[in-house]
mmCIF file of C-alpha atoms in Angstrom:
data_model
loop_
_atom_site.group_PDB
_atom_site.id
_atom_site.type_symbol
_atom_site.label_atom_id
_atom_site.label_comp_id
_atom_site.label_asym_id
_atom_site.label_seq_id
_atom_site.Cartn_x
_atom_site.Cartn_y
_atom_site.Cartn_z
ATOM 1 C CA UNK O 20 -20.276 -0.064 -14.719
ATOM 2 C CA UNK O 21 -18.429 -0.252 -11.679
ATOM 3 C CA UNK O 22 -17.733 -3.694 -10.163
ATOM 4 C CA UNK O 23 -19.930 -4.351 -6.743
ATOM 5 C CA UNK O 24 -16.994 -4.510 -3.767
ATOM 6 C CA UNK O 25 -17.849 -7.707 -1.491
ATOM 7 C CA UNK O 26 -16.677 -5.016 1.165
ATOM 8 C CA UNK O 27 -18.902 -2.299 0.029
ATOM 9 C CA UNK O 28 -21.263 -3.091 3.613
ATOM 10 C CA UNK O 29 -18.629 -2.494 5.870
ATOM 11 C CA UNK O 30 -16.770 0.284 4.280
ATOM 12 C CA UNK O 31 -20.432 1.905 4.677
ATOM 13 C CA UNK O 32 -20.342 1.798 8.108
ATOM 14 C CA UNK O 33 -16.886 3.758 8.709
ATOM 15 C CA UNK O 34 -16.670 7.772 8.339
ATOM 16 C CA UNK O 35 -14.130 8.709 5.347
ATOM 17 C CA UNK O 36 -13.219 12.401 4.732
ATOM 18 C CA UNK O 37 -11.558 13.778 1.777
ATOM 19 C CA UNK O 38 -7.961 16.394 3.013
ATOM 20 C CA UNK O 39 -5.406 17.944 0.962
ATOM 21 C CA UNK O 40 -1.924 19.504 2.733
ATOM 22 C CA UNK O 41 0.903 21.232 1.177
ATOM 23 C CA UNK O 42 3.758 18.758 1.710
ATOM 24 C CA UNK O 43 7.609 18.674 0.002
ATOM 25 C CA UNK O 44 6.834 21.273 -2.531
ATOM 26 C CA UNK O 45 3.274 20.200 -3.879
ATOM 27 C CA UNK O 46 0.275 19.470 -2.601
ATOM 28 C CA UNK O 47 -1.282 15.894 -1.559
ATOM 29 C CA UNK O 48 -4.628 14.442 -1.277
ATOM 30 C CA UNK O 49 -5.311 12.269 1.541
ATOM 31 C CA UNK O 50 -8.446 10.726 3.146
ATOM 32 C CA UNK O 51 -9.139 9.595 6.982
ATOM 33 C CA UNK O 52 -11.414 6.899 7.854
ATOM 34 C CA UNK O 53 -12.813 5.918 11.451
ATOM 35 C CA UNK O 54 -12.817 7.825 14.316
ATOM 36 C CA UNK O 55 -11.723 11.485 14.449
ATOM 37 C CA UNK O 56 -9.080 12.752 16.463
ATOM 38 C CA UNK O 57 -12.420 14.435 18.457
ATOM 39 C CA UNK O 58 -13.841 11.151 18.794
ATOM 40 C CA UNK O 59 -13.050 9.626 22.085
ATOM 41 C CA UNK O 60 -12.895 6.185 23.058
ATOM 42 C CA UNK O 61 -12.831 4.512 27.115
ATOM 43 C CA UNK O 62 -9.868 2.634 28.263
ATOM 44 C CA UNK O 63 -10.384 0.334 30.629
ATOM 45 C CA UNK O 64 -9.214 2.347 33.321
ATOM 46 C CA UNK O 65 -12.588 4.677 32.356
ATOM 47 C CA UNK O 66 -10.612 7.855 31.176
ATOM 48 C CA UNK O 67 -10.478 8.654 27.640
ATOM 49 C CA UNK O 68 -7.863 8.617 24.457
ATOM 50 C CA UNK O 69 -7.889 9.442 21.109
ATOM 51 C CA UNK O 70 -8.567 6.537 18.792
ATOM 52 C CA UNK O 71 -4.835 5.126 17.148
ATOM 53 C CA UNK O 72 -3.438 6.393 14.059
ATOM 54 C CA UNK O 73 -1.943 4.891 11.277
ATOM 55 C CA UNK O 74 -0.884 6.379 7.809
ATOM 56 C CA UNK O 75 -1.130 3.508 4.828
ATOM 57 C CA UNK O 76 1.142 3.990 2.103
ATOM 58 C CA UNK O 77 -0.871 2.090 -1.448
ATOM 59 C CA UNK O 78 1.643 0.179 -3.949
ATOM 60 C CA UNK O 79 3.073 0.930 -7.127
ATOM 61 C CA UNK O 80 0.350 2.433 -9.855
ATOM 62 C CA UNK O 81 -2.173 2.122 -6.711
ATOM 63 C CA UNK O 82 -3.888 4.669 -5.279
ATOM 64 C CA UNK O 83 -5.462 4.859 -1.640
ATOM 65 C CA UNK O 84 -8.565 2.687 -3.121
ATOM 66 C CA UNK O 85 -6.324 -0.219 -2.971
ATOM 67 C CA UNK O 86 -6.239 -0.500 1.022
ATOM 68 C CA UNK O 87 -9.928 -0.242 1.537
ATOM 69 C CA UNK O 88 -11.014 -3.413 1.886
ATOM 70 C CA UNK O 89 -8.387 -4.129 4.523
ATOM 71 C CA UNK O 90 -9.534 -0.680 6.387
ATOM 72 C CA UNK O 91 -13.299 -1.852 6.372
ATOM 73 C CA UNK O 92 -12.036 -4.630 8.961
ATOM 74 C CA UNK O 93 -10.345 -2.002 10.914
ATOM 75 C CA UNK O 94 -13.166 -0.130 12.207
ATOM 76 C CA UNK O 95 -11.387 0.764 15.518
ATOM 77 C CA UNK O 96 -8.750 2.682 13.999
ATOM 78 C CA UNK O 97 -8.332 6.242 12.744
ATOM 79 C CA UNK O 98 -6.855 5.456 9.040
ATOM 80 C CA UNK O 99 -4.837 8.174 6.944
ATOM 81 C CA UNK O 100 -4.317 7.014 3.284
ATOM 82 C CA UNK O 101 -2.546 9.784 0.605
ATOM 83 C CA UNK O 102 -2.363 8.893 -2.839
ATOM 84 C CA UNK O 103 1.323 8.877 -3.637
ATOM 85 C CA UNK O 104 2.787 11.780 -5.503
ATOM 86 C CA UNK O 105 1.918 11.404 -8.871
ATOM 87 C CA UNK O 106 -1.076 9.061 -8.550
ATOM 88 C CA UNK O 107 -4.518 9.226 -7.905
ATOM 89 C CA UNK O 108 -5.796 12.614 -6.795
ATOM 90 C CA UNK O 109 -1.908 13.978 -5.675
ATOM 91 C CA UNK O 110 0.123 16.480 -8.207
ATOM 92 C CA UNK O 111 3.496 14.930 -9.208
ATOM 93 C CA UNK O 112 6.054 16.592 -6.286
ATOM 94 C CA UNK O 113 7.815 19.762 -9.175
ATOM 95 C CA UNK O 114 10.964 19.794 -10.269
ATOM 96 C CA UNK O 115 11.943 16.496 -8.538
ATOM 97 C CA UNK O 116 12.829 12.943 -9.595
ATOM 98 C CA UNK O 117 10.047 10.711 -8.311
ATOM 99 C CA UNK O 118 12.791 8.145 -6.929
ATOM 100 C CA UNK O 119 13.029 6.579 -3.304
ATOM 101 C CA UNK O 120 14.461 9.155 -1.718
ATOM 102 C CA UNK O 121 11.763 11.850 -3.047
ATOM 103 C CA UNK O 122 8.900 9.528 -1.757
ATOM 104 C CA UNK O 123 10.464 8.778 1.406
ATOM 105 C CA UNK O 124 11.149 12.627 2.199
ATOM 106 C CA UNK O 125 7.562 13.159 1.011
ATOM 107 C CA UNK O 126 6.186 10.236 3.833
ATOM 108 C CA UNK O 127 8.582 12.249 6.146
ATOM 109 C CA UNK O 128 6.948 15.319 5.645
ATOM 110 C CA UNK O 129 3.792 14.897 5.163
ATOM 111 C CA UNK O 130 3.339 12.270 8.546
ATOM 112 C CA UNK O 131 4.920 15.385 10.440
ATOM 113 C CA UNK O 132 2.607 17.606 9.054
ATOM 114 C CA UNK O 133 -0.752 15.528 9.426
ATOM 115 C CA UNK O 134 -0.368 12.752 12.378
ATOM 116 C CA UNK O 135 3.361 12.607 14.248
ATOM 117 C CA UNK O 136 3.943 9.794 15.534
ATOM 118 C CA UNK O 137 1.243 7.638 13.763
ATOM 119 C CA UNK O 138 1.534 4.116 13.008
ATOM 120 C CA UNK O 139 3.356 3.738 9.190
ATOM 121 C CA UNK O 140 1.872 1.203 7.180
ATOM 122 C CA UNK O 141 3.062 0.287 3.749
ATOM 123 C CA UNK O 142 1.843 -2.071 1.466
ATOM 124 C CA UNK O 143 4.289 -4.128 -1.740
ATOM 125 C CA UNK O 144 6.197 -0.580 -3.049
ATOM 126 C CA UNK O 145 4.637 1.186 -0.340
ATOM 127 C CA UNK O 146 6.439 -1.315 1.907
ATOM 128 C CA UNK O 147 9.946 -0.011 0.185
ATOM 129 C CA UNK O 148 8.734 3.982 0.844
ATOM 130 C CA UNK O 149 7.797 3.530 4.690
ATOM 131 C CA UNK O 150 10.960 0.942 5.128
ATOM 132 C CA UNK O 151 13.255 4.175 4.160
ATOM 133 C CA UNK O 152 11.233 6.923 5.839
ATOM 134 C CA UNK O 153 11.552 5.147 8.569
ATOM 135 C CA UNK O 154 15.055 3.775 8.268
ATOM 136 C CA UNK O 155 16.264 7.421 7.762
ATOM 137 C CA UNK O 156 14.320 9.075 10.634
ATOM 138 C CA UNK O 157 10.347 8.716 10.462
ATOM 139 C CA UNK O 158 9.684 8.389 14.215
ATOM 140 C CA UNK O 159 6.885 5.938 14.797
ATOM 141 C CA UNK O 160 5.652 3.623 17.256
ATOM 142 C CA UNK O 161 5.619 0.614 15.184
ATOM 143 C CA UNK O 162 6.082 -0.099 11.245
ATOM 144 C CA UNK O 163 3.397 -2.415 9.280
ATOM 145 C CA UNK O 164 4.633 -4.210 5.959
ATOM 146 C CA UNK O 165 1.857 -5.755 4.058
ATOM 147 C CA UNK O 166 3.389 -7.928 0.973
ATOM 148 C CA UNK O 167 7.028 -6.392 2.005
ATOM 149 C CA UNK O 168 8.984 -6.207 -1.152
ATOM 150 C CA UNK O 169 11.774 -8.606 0.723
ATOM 151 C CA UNK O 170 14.141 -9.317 -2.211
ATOM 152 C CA UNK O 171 15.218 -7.897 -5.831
ATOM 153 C CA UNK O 172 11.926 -8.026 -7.911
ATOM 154 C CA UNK O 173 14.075 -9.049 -10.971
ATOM 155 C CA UNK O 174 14.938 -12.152 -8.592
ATOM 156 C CA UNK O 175 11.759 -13.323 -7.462
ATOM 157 C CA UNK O 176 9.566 -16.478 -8.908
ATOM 158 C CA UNK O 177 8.841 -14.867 -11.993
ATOM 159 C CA UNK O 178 11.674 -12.337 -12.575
ATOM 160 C CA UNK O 179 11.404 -12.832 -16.886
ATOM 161 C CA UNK O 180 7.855 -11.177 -16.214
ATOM 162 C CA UNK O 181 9.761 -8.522 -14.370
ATOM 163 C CA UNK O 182 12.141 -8.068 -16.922
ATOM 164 C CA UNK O 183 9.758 -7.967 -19.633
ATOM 165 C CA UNK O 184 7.824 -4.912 -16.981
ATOM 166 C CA UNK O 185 11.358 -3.172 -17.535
ATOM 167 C CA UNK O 186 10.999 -2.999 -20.922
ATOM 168 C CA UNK O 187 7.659 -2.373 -21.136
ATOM 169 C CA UNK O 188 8.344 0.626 -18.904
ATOM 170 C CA UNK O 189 11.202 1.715 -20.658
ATOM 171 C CA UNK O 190 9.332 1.627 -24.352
ATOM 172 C CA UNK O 191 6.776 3.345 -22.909
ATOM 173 C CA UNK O 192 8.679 6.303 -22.014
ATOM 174 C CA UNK O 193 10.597 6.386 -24.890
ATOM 175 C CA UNK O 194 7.865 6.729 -27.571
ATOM 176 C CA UNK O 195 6.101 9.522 -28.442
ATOM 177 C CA UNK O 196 4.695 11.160 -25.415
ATOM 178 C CA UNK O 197 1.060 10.447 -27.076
ATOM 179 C CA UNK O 198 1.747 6.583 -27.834
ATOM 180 C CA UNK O 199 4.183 5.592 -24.768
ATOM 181 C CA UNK O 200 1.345 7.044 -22.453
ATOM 182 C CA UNK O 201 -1.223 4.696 -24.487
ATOM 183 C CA UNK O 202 1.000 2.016 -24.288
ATOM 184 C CA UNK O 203 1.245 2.186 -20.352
ATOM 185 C CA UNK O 204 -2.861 2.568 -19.812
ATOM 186 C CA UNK O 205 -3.609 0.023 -22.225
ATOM 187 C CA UNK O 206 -6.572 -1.767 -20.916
ATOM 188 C CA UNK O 207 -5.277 -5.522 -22.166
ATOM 189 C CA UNK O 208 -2.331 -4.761 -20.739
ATOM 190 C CA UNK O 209 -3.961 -3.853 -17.508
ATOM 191 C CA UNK O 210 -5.677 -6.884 -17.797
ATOM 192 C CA UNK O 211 -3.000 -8.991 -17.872
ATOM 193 C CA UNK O 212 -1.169 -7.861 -15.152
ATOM 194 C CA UNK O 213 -4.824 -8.284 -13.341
ATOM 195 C CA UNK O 214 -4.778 -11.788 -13.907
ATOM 196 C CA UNK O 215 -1.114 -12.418 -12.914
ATOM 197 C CA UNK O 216 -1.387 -11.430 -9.995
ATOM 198 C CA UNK O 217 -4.756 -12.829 -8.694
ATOM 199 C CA UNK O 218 -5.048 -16.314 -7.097
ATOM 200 C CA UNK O 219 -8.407 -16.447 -5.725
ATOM 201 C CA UNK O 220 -10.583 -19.106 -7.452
ATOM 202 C CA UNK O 221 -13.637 -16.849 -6.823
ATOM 203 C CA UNK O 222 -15.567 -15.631 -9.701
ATOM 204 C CA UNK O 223 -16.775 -12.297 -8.054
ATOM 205 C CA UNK O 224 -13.906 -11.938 -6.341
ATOM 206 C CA UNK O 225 -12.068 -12.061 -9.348
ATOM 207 C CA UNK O 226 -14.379 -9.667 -11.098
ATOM 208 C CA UNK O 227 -14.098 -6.985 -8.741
ATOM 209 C CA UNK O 228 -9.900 -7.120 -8.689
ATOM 210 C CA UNK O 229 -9.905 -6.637 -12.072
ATOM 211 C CA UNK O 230 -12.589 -4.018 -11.957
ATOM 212 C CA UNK O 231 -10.063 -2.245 -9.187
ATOM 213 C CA UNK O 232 -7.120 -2.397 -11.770
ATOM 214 C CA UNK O 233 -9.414 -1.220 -14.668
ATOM 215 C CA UNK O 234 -10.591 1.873 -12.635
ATOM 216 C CA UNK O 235 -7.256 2.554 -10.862
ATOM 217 C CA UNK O 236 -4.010 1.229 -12.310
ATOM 218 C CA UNK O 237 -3.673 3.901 -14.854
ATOM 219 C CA UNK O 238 -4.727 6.637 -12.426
ATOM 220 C CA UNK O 239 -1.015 8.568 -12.806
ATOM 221 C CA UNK O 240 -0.137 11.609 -13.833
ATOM 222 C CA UNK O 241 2.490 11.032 -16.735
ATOM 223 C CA UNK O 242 5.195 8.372 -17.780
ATOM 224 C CA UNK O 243 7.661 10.236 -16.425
ATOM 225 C CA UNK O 244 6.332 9.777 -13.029
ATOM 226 C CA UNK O 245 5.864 6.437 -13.647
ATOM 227 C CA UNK O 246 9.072 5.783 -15.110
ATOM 228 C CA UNK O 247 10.758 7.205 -12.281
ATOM 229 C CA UNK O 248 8.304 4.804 -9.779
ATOM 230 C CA UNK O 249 8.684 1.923 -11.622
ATOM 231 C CA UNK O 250 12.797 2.052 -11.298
ATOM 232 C CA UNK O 251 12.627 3.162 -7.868
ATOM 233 C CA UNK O 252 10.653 0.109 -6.932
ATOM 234 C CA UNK O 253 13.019 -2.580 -9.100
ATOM 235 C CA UNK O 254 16.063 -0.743 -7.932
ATOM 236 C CA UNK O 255 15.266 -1.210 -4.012
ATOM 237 C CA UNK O 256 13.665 -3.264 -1.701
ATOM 238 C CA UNK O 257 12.979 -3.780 2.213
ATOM 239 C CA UNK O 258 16.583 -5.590 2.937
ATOM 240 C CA UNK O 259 18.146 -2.279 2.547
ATOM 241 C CA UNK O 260 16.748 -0.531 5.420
ATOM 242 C CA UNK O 261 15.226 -3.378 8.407
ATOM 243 C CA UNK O 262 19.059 -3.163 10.224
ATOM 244 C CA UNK O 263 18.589 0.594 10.495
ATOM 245 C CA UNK O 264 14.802 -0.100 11.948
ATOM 246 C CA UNK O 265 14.449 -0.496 15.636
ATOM 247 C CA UNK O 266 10.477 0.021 16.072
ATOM 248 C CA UNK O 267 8.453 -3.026 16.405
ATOM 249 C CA UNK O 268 7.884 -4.423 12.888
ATOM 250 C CA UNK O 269 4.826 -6.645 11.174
ATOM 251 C CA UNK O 270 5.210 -8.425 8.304
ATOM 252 C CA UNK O 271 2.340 -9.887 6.574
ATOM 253 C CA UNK O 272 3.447 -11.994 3.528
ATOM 254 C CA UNK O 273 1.444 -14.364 1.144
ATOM 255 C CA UNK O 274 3.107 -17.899 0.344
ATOM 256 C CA UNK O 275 2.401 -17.978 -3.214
ATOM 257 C CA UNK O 276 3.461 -14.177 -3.732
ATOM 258 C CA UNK O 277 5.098 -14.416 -7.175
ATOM 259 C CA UNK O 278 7.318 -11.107 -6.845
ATOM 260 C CA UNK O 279 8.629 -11.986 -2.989
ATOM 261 C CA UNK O 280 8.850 -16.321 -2.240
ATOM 262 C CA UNK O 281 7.787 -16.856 1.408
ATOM 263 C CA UNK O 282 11.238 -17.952 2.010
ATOM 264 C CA UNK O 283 12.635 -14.758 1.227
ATOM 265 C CA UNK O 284 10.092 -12.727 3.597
ATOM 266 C CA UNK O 285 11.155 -15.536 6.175
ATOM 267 C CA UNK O 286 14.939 -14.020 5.829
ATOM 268 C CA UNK O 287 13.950 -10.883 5.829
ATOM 269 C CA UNK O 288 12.461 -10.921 9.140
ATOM 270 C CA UNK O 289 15.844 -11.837 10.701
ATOM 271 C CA UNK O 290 16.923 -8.740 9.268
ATOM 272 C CA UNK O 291 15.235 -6.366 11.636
ATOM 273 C CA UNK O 292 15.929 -5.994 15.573
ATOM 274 C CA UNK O 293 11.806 -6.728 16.521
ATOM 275 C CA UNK O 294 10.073 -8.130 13.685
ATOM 276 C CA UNK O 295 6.978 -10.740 13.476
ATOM 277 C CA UNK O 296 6.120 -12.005 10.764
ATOM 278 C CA UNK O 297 2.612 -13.782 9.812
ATOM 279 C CA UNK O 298 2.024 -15.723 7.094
ATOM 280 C CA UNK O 299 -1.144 -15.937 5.107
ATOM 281 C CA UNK O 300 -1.848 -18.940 2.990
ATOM 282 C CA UNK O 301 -3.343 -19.914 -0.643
ATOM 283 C CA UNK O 302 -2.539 -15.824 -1.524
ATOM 284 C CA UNK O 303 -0.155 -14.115 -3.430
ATOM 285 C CA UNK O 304 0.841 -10.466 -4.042
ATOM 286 C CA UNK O 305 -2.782 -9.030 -3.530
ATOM 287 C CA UNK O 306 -3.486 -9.842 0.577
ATOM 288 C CA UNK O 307 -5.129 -6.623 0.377
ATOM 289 C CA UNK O 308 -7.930 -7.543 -1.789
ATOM 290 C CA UNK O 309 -8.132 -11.288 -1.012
ATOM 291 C CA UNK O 310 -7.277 -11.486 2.516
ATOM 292 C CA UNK O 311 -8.152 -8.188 3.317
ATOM 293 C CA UNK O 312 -10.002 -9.772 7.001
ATOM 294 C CA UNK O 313 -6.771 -12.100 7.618
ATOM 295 C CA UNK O 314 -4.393 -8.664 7.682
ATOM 296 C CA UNK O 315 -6.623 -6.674 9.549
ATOM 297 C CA UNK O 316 -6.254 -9.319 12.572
ATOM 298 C CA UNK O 317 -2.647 -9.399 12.396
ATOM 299 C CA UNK O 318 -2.784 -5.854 12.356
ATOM 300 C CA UNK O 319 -5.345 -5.623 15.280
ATOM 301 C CA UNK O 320 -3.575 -7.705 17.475
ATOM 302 C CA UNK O 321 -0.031 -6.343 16.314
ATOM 303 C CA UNK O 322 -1.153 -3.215 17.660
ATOM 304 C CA UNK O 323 -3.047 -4.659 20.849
ATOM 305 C CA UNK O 324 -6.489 -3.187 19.652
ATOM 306 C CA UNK O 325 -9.666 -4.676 20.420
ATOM 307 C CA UNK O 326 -12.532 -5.991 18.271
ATOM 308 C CA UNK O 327 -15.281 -2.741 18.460
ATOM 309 C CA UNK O 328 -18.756 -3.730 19.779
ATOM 310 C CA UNK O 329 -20.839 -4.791 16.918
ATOM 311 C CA UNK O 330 -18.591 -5.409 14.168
#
């Protein structure tokens, strides 16, 4: 039975449509909440503009699920979230490697082909995909990092967990294709990594992260794709790409994130030409399910949006 979402009210109140576009070779599933592009909104001069965009980019064995409850504070804007090639509801790209450059041509492509010069927003491994679309040619406006994978995962706080992932990883796609696939959706497994990563000390709360991980976390296509994720997102992060960025930048990063220490998000933001960085306390790696209100007001004021009437 599916675990009630505290944001569940909200959500209700915002239009979501379900879209699917041929994009690098394969096709990807995508969904739009807010305002359409149809729906007009009155500036204060009294003329009228289409509502903001901004594409979200989920994490690592996410899919777009994982941003909602951040999107159910943001109303105002017009919100396009694609599962990731090889997740959720979107067919593994074919014939390709599913490394960084393959998802960052993909984010490329598809923003051309759905919203040109929306907002990119990328949360944890998502932060890693946007940071080298973007780097290598992605025009946009401004770039929003949500748990920004600022250092070497294998580096961070608790890097032996991370090295333990890499062999959990790599013994699941060794096995037989049958066994390494149970292996990498085993539920305790799941679990575990569930309970890692959350810090909230409420019960509900709680109850409904781990529901989200139950439901979603082993929502991929086939080890190989997530072999070829996993690697991509140990073998890169942010650093690589901010001196090649040159759009306004937000960084929203937890203090108690185990996989990127405040400190190292706090160097990071040097790194870029126009960066801010905000800093949200007593979270860690999951802002988007725990903080989910705190992000959405960096995010509305990052972008100079106001709060809508009512909400």
């Amino acid at each position: 039975m599916p675990i009630p979402s505290p944001y569940a009210e909200r959500l209700s109140r915002i239009q979501i449509e379900r879209h699917e576009v041929d994009v690098t070779g394969g096709r990807t599933a995508y969904w739009t909440y807010g305002p359409s592009t149809e729906a007009q909104t009155p500036s204060e001069g009294g003329d009228e503009r289409a509502p903001l965009t901004v594409i979200a980019v989920h994490g690592f064995r996410g899919e777009h699920h994982g941003l909602e409850p951040v999107l159910a504070y943001l109303p105002e804007l017009r919100v396009i979230a694609p599962d990731l090639p090889g997740f959720g509801e979107t067919a593994p790209l074919p014939g390709r490697t599913h490394d960084l450059d393959a998802y960052a041509q993909w984010l490329t492509e598809f923003a051309a082909a759905v919203a040109p010069d929306a907002v990119i927003l990328g949360h944890s491994f998502g932060s890693i995909v946007a940071s080298a679309a973007v780097a290598g040619g992605l025009e946009t406006p401004r770039l929003i990092l949500i748990n920004p994978i600022g250092a070497p995962a294998l580096e961070g706080p608790k890097g032996v967990l991370t090295k333990l992932a890499v062999l959990y990883y790599g013994l699941g796609a060794k096995l037989p294709a049958a066994l390494g696939t149970a292996l990498l959706r085993n539920g305790l497994i799941v679990r575990g990594m569930s309970i890692a990563m959350a810090k909230t000390k409420d019960s509900d709360l709680r109850r409904f992260i781990h529901g989200q991980h139950d439901t979603y976390f082993s929502d991929f296509a086939d080890r190989d794709v997530l072999r070829d994720a996993f690697v991509a997102s140990v073998s890169h992060d942010v650093r690589e790409f901010a001196p090649d960025i040159d759009v306004p930048t937000l960084l929203i990063a937890a203090q108690d994130d185990d996989i990127t220490p405040i400190e190292a998000e706090r160097r990071l933001a040097t790194l870029f030409s126009d960066a801010e960085l905000v800093e949200i306390a007593d979270v860690g790696h999951l802002i988007h399910y725990e903080t989910p209100e705190e992000a959405a007001g960096a995010i509305r004021r990052f972008l100079r949006v106001p709060v809508a009437r009512g909400r």
